[in-house]
PDB file of C-alpha atoms in Angstrom:
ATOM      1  CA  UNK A 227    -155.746 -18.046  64.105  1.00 88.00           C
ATOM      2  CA  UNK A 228    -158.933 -19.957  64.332  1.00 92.00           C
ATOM      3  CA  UNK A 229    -159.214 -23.840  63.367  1.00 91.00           C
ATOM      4  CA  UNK A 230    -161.374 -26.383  62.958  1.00 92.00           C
ATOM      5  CA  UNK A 231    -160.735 -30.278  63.687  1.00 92.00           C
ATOM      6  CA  UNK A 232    -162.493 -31.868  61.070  1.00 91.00           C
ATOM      7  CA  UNK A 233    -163.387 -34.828  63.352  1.00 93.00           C
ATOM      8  CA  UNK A 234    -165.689 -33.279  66.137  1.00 93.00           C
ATOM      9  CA  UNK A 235    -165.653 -29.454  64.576  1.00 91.00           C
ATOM     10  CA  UNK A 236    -164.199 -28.475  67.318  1.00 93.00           C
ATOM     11  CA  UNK A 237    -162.962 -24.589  67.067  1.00 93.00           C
ATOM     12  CA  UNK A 238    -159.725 -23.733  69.085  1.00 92.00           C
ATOM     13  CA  UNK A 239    -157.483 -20.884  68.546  1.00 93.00           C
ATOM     14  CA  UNK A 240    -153.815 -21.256  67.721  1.00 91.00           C
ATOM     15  CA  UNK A 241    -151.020 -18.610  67.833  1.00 92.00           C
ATOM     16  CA  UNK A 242    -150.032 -17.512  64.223  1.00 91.00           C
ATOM     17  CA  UNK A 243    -146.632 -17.908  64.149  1.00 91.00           C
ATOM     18  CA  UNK A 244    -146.164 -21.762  65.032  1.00 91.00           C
ATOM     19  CA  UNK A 245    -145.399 -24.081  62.671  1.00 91.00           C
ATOM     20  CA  UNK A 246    -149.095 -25.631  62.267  1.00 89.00           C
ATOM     21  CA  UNK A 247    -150.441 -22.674  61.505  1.00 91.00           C
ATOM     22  CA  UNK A 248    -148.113 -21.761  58.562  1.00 91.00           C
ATOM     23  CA  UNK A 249    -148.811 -25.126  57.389  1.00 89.00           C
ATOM     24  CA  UNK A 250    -152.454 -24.280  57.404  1.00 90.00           C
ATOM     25  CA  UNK A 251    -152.177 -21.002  55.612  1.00 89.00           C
ATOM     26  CA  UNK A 252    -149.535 -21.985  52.861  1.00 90.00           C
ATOM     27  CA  UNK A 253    -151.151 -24.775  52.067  1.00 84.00           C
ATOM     28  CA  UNK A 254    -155.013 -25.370  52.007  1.00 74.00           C
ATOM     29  CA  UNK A 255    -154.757 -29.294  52.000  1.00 81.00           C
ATOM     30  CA  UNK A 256    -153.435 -29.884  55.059  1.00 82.00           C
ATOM     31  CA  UNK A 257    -156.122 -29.982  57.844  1.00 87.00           C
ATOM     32  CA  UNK A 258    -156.548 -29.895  61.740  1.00 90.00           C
ATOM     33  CA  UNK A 259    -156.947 -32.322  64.057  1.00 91.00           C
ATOM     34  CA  UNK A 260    -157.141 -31.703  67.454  1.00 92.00           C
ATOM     35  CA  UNK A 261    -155.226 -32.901  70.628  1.00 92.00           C
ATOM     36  CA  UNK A 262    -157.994 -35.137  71.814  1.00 94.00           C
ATOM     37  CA  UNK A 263    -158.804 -36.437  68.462  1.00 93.00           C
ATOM     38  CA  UNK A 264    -154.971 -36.986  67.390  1.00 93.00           C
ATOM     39  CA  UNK A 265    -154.533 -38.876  70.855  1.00 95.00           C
ATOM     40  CA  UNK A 266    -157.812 -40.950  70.580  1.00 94.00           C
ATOM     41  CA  UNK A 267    -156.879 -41.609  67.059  1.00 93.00           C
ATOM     42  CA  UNK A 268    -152.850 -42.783  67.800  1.00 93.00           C
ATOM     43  CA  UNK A 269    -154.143 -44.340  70.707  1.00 94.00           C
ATOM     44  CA  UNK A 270    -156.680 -46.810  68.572  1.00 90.00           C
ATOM     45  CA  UNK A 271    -153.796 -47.643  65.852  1.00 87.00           C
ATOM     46  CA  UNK A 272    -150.913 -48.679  68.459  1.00 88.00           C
ATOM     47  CA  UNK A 273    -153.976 -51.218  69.353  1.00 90.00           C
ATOM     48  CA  UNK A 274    -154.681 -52.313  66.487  1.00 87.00           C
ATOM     49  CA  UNK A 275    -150.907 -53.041  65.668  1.00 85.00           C
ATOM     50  CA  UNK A 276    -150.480 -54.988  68.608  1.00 88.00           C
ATOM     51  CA  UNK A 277    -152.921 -57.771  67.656  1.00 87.00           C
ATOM     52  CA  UNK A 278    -151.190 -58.634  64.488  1.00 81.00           C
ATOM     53  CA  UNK A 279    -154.127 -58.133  62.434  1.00 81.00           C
ATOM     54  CA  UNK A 280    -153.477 -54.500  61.034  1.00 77.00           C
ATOM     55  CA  UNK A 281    -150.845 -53.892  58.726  1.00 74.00           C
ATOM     56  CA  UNK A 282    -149.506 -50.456  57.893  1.00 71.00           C
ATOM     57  CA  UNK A 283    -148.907 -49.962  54.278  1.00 78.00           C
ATOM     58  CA  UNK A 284    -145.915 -47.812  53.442  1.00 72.00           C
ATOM     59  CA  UNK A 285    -143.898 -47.319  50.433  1.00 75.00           C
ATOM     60  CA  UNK A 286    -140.603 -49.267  49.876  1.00 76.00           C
ATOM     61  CA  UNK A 287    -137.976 -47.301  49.519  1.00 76.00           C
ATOM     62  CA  UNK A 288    -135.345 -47.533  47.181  1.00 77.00           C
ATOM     63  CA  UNK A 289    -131.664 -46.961  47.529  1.00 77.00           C
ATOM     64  CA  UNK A 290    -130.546 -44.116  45.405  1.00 72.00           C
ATOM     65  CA  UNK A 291    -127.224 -45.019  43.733  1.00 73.00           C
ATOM     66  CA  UNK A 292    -126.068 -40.791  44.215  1.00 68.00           C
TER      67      UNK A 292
END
């Protein structure tokens, strides 16, 4: 399967039967980043969470009472 990284439209070629690719094919919203970009990308955030001046927003969660 051919893919795209829609940061530097860069076109690599992954095997059809791993997990990404199903992803890709079932459902059009998800998108591909590749290896360099993802690393660049995690790299930059770990970063910015060390100086105390980024916060990550994530959803509470609640506590179900089941």
């Amino acid at each position: 399967m051919r893919v795209k990284c829609v940061i530097c439209d860069k076109i690599e070629t992954i095997d059809d039967e791993t997990l990404i690719a199903k992803r890709l094919r079932n459902r059009p919203i998800h998108t591909y980043m590749c290896k360099e970009c993802h690393d660049r990308i995690e790299e930059k955030t770990i970063i910015r969470l060390q100086t105390g001046n980024f916060r990550l927003y994530r959803d509470k969660k609640k506590e179900d009472s089941w």
